[in-house]
Amino acid sequence: MRKRIFAANWKMNHGPTAAAGFIHQFRSRWVKGDAEVAFFPSALSFAAVRAAAGDPSPFKLGVQNVYAADRGAFTGENSAPMAKDAGADYVLVGHSERRHVFGETDADCAAKCAIVERSGLTPLLCVGETLQQRQKGETSSIVTRQLREGLAKLDQIEATTSVIAYEPVWAIGTGQNATPQDAAETHAVLRRALRDLIGDRAAEVSILYGGSVTPANAAQILAASDVDGVLVGGASLEVESWLSICSA
Ligand code: PEP
């Protein structure tokens, strides 16, 4: 009943030429199955990715960030209505790099999720604890708070259509992935938190795992209970490794 999603977060990599080349190569070799494949290129590469994906696109497309206003004097920012107009389906919200490098708070995430939903897009809300928080035994309370506060401005229907990614901060870009058991435990915590918010509809929300997913560990992580897909940074930048993960 839940969608299985393979999401590629390219961060600040692949300009328009490289991004279009990647999509052409990936598309010519990828075998479409039931799972959804989504690309999050940089905003500057979005149009090139969309053109290379074709119309209709076999992939979902997303942007890595939006500002929480429809328009205005916010130099350098992009809005959710603009992302919709450009052809996006998803917006990443609360990625650990946004939280920890750019200082975004749970309140920022809540405002972004709201404007994303109201622009007809799906927020992919990322939550995850730091190593220090994990060592203090705070993983469950941190991810539960991030989930509740991030979805706080959504109604039940909107919350049901959102997607969640559990991304332990200590696992992102470090080569140190969570074990399938770690992922399953925290995904169960998130599913319970969703149930408190939206009751039985919690079963409809996809929860992805992200953090050093590679072709070597993807299948094991995807087999863990309550893991509905993966959000991948580094290993989504090469066609070969992304093809391998998407067929895991
Ligand atoms: C990410 O950026 O969301 C991510 C999970 O990165 P990596 O796969 O490189 O750890």
Tab-separated table of C-alpha atoms and ligand atoms in Angstrom:
chain	number	residue	atom	x	y	z
A	1	MET	CA	0.000	0.000	0.000
A	2	ARG	CA	2.973	2.328	0.566
A	3	LYS	CA	5.111	3.592	-2.276
A	4	ARG	CA	8.688	2.303	-2.465
A	5	ILE	CA	10.882	5.281	-3.332
A	6	PHE	CA	14.505	5.564	-4.470
A	7	ALA	CA	15.483	9.232	-4.099
A	8	ALA	CA	18.747	10.699	-5.392
A	9	ASN	CA	19.903	13.849	-3.598
A	10	TRP	CA	22.632	15.315	-5.789
A	11	LYS	CA	23.357	18.201	-3.381
A	12	MET	CA	25.701	20.765	-5.031
A	13	ASN	CA	26.898	18.358	-7.741
A	14	HIS	CA	26.173	17.884	-11.477
A	15	GLY	CA	25.659	21.128	-13.372
A	16	PRO	CA	23.139	21.156	-16.250
A	17	THR	CA	25.404	19.391	-18.774
A	18	ALA	CA	26.488	16.583	-16.446
A	19	ALA	CA	22.976	16.230	-15.028
A	20	ALA	CA	21.379	15.852	-18.473
A	21	GLY	CA	24.090	13.356	-19.499
A	22	PHE	CA	23.422	11.300	-16.360
A	23	ILE	CA	19.677	11.173	-16.990
A	24	HIS	CA	20.115	10.131	-20.639
A	25	GLN	CA	22.464	7.298	-19.648
A	26	PHE	CA	20.394	6.214	-16.654
A	27	ARG	CA	17.175	6.241	-18.665
A	28	SER	CA	18.614	4.108	-21.434
A	29	ARG	CA	19.616	1.349	-18.985
A	30	TRP	CA	17.029	1.541	-16.176
A	31	VAL	CA	14.273	-1.061	-16.103
A	32	LYS	CA	11.073	0.426	-14.750
A	33	GLY	CA	9.486	-1.526	-11.908
A	34	ASP	CA	6.886	-0.728	-9.250
A	35	ALA	CA	9.157	1.553	-7.256
A	36	GLU	CA	9.365	5.274	-7.829
A	37	VAL	CA	12.738	6.833	-8.718
A	38	ALA	CA	13.141	10.520	-7.847
A	39	PHE	CA	15.944	12.955	-8.648
A	40	PHE	CA	16.785	16.066	-6.631
A	41	PRO	CA	19.224	18.022	-8.812
A	42	SER	CA	20.487	21.495	-7.996
A	43	ALA	CA	17.999	24.232	-8.866
A	44	LEU	CA	20.248	25.325	-11.757
A	45	SER	CA	20.196	21.811	-13.240
A	46	PHE	CA	16.493	21.181	-12.712
A	47	ALA	CA	15.349	22.280	-16.200
A	48	ALA	CA	18.070	20.199	-17.877
A	49	VAL	CA	17.043	17.124	-15.863
A	50	ARG	CA	13.403	17.654	-16.680
A	51	ALA	CA	14.134	17.989	-20.402
A	52	ALA	CA	16.384	14.903	-20.389
A	53	ALA	CA	13.788	12.852	-18.493
A	54	GLY	CA	11.263	13.373	-21.325
A	55	ASP	CA	7.556	14.050	-21.270
A	56	PRO	CA	5.963	12.279	-19.527
A	57	SER	CA	8.924	11.723	-17.221
A	58	PRO	CA	9.322	8.158	-15.943
A	59	PHE	CA	10.930	9.688	-12.838
A	60	LYS	CA	9.695	12.007	-10.132
A	61	LEU	CA	11.596	15.254	-9.809
A	62	GLY	CA	12.266	17.369	-6.776
A	63	VAL	CA	14.115	20.439	-5.564
A	64	GLN	CA	16.480	20.441	-2.591
A	65	ASN	CA	15.074	23.489	-0.841
A	66	VAL	CA	12.522	26.305	-1.034
A	67	TYR	CA	12.018	29.494	0.928
A	68	ALA	CA	8.827	29.687	2.993
A	69	ALA	CA	7.150	32.466	0.999
A	70	ASP	CA	5.410	32.433	-2.375
A	71	ARG	CA	7.407	35.360	-3.837
A	72	GLY	CA	9.153	38.554	-2.883
A	73	ALA	CA	12.427	40.248	-2.068
A	74	PHE	CA	14.421	37.172	-1.007
A	75	THR	CA	17.524	37.346	-3.175
A	76	GLY	CA	18.934	33.950	-4.033
A	77	GLU	CA	15.925	31.928	-2.912
A	78	ASN	CA	13.372	29.819	-4.821
A	79	SER	CA	9.721	29.349	-3.878
A	80	ALA	CA	7.466	26.297	-3.815
A	81	PRO	CA	5.070	27.730	-6.462
A	82	MET	CA	8.124	28.272	-8.714
A	83	ALA	CA	9.208	24.668	-8.126
A	84	LYS	CA	5.697	23.518	-9.048
A	85	ASP	CA	5.738	25.643	-12.197
A	86	ALA	CA	9.161	24.193	-13.118
A	87	GLY	CA	7.718	20.657	-12.960
A	88	ALA	CA	8.741	19.445	-9.505
A	89	ASP	CA	6.825	16.808	-7.555
A	90	TYR	CA	8.844	16.873	-4.328
A	91	VAL	CA	10.729	19.294	-2.102
A	92	LEU	CA	13.357	18.173	0.411
A	93	VAL	CA	12.722	19.798	3.793
A	94	GLY	CA	14.964	19.672	6.855
A	95	HIS	CA	17.899	17.831	5.289
A	96	SER	CA	20.654	17.640	7.906
A	97	GLU	CA	22.866	19.960	5.845
A	98	ARG	CA	20.095	22.570	5.884
A	99	ARG	CA	19.664	22.116	9.639
A	100	HIS	CA	23.334	21.941	10.607
A	101	VAL	CA	25.140	24.043	7.978
A	102	PHE	CA	22.425	26.664	7.429
A	103	GLY	CA	20.843	26.660	10.891
A	104	GLU	CA	17.295	25.718	9.893
A	105	THR	CA	14.969	24.998	12.794
A	106	ASP	CA	11.933	22.770	13.225
A	107	ALA	CA	9.796	25.917	12.879
A	108	ASP	CA	11.430	26.631	9.496
A	109	CYS	CA	10.681	23.051	8.451
A	110	ALA	CA	7.043	23.406	9.510
A	111	ALA	CA	6.634	26.604	7.484
A	112	LYS	CA	8.273	24.975	4.454
A	113	CYS	CA	6.174	21.787	4.667
A	114	ALA	CA	3.033	23.934	4.800
A	115	ILE	CA	3.885	26.050	1.761
A	116	VAL	CA	5.066	22.978	-0.156
A	117	GLU	CA	1.785	21.130	0.463
A	118	ARG	CA	-0.278	24.201	-0.369
A	119	SER	CA	1.620	24.605	-3.632
A	120	GLY	CA	0.559	21.112	-4.695
A	121	LEU	CA	3.928	19.480	-4.007
A	122	THR	CA	5.022	16.737	-1.629
A	123	PRO	CA	7.459	17.535	1.192
A	124	LEU	CA	10.112	14.918	1.867
A	125	LEU	CA	10.811	15.771	5.511
A	126	CYS	CA	14.207	14.595	6.790
A	127	VAL	CA	14.785	13.853	10.468
A	128	GLY	CA	17.766	12.419	12.280
A	129	GLU	CA	19.915	12.592	15.392
A	130	THR	CA	23.566	13.633	15.727
A	131	LEU	CA	26.166	11.183	17.042
A	132	GLN	CA	26.198	12.967	20.394
A	133	GLN	CA	22.407	12.715	20.695
A	134	ARG	CA	22.562	9.020	19.796
A	135	GLN	CA	25.231	8.367	22.404
A	136	LYS	CA	23.031	10.064	25.010
A	137	GLY	CA	20.126	7.771	24.080
A	138	GLU	CA	18.081	10.630	22.617
A	139	THR	CA	17.430	9.228	19.126
A	140	SER	CA	13.722	8.488	19.648
A	141	SER	CA	12.924	11.788	21.329
A	142	ILE	CA	14.840	13.829	18.730
A	143	VAL	CA	13.294	12.225	15.648
A	144	THR	CA	9.819	12.253	17.216
A	145	ARG	CA	10.136	15.979	17.960
A	146	GLN	CA	11.440	16.749	14.456
A	147	LEU	CA	8.573	14.795	12.897
A	148	ARG	CA	5.832	16.330	15.068
A	149	GLU	CA	7.130	19.883	14.701
A	150	GLY	CA	7.911	19.537	10.997
A	151	LEU	CA	4.362	18.365	10.231
A	152	ALA	CA	2.727	20.695	12.790
A	153	LYS	CA	1.116	23.046	10.247
A	154	LEU	CA	-0.333	20.280	8.049
A	155	ASP	CA	-3.837	18.887	8.303
A	156	GLN	CA	-4.318	15.121	8.462
A	157	ILE	CA	-4.687	14.685	4.704
A	158	GLU	CA	-1.589	16.777	4.007
A	159	ALA	CA	0.443	14.887	6.610
A	160	THR	CA	-0.660	11.603	5.023
A	161	THR	CA	0.647	12.654	1.617
A	162	SER	CA	4.052	13.704	2.926
A	163	VAL	CA	7.127	11.452	2.832
A	164	ILE	CA	9.582	11.083	5.721
A	165	ALA	CA	13.290	10.238	5.575
A	166	TYR	CA	15.203	9.007	8.610
A	167	GLU	CA	18.746	10.242	8.082
A	168	PRO	CA	21.024	9.871	11.113
A	169	VAL	CA	23.408	12.837	10.877
A	170	TRP	CA	26.397	10.653	11.791
A	171	ALA	CA	25.691	8.414	8.777
A	172	ILE	CA	25.395	11.085	6.087
A	173	GLY	CA	28.399	11.155	3.773
A	174	THR	CA	30.545	9.335	6.340
A	175	GLY	CA	30.569	5.796	4.954
A	176	GLN	CA	29.120	4.681	8.301
A	177	ASN	CA	25.569	3.503	7.649
A	178	ALA	CA	23.008	2.555	10.279
A	179	THR	CA	22.512	-1.207	10.555
A	180	PRO	CA	19.215	-2.567	9.219
A	181	GLN	CA	18.283	-3.169	12.887
A	182	ASP	CA	19.030	0.494	13.836
A	183	ALA	CA	16.981	1.672	10.865
A	184	ALA	CA	14.062	-0.653	11.665
A	185	GLU	CA	13.974	0.513	15.313
A	186	THR	CA	13.893	4.204	14.458
A	187	HIS	CA	11.437	3.720	11.597
A	188	ALA	CA	9.112	1.992	14.068
A	189	VAL	CA	9.430	5.010	16.386
A	190	LEU	CA	8.529	7.303	13.480
A	191	ARG	CA	5.575	5.130	12.458
A	192	ARG	CA	4.262	5.331	16.044
A	193	ALA	CA	4.684	9.102	16.064
A	194	LEU	CA	2.766	9.282	12.784
A	195	ARG	CA	0.022	7.100	14.249
A	196	ASP	CA	-0.339	9.566	17.144
A	197	LEU	CA	-0.791	12.360	14.608
A	198	ILE	CA	-2.916	10.796	11.885
A	199	GLY	CA	-4.148	7.460	13.229
A	200	ASP	CA	-4.445	4.561	10.778
A	201	ARG	CA	-3.387	6.782	7.885
A	202	ALA	CA	0.148	6.435	9.269
A	203	ALA	CA	0.329	3.142	7.387
A	204	GLU	CA	0.169	5.064	4.091
A	205	VAL	CA	3.234	7.262	4.687
A	206	SER	CA	6.507	6.112	3.129
A	207	ILE	CA	9.526	6.340	5.450
A	208	LEU	CA	12.884	6.273	3.656
A	209	TYR	CA	16.297	5.591	5.163
A	210	GLY	CA	19.274	7.771	4.206
A	211	GLY	CA	22.920	7.753	5.269
A	212	SER	CA	25.788	6.097	3.368
A	213	VAL	CA	23.555	3.776	1.349
A	214	THR	CA	25.650	2.001	-1.309
A	215	PRO	CA	25.124	-0.837	-3.791
A	216	ALA	CA	26.723	-3.123	-1.162
A	217	ASN	CA	24.277	-2.389	1.675
A	218	ALA	CA	21.073	-1.228	-0.093
A	219	ALA	CA	19.337	-4.608	-0.280
A	220	GLN	CA	19.856	-5.340	3.439
A	221	ILE	CA	18.625	-1.907	4.482
A	222	LEU	CA	15.605	-2.129	2.181
A	223	ALA	CA	14.719	-5.501	3.686
A	224	ALA	CA	14.445	-3.972	7.185
A	225	SER	CA	10.970	-3.630	8.559
A	226	ASP	CA	9.230	-0.294	7.904
A	227	VAL	CA	11.943	0.865	5.453
A	228	ASP	CA	10.039	1.979	2.361
A	229	GLY	CA	12.921	3.243	0.283
A	230	VAL	CA	16.195	5.133	0.399
A	231	LEU	CA	17.428	8.707	0.097
A	232	VAL	CA	20.948	8.607	-1.310
A	233	GLY	CA	23.621	11.267	-1.727
A	234	GLY	CA	27.117	10.138	-2.747
A	235	ALA	CA	26.177	6.793	-4.297
A	236	SER	CA	23.531	8.417	-6.524
A	237	LEU	CA	26.131	10.503	-8.362
A	238	GLU	CA	27.419	7.658	-10.551
A	239	VAL	CA	25.070	6.008	-13.059
A	240	GLU	CA	26.376	2.512	-12.333
A	241	SER	CA	25.954	2.656	-8.568
A	242	TRP	CA	22.554	4.381	-8.757
A	243	LEU	CA	21.293	1.750	-11.220
A	244	SER	CA	22.486	-0.945	-8.852
A	245	ILE	CA	20.755	0.640	-5.829
A	246	CYS	CA	17.521	1.161	-7.774
A	247	SER	CA	17.425	-2.536	-8.629
A	248	ALA	CA	18.186	-3.671	-5.049
B	1	PEP	C1	21.890	12.585	1.849
B	1	PEP	O1	22.483	13.558	1.445
B	1	PEP	O2	20.686	12.668	2.046
B	1	PEP	C2	22.640	11.356	2.088
B	1	PEP	C3	22.019	10.356	2.650
B	1	PEP	O3	23.970	11.334	1.708
B	1	PEP	P1	24.926	10.032	1.609
B	1	PEP	O4	24.136	8.977	0.882
B	1	PEP	O5	26.106	10.502	0.815
B	1	PEP	O6	25.259	9.627	3.000
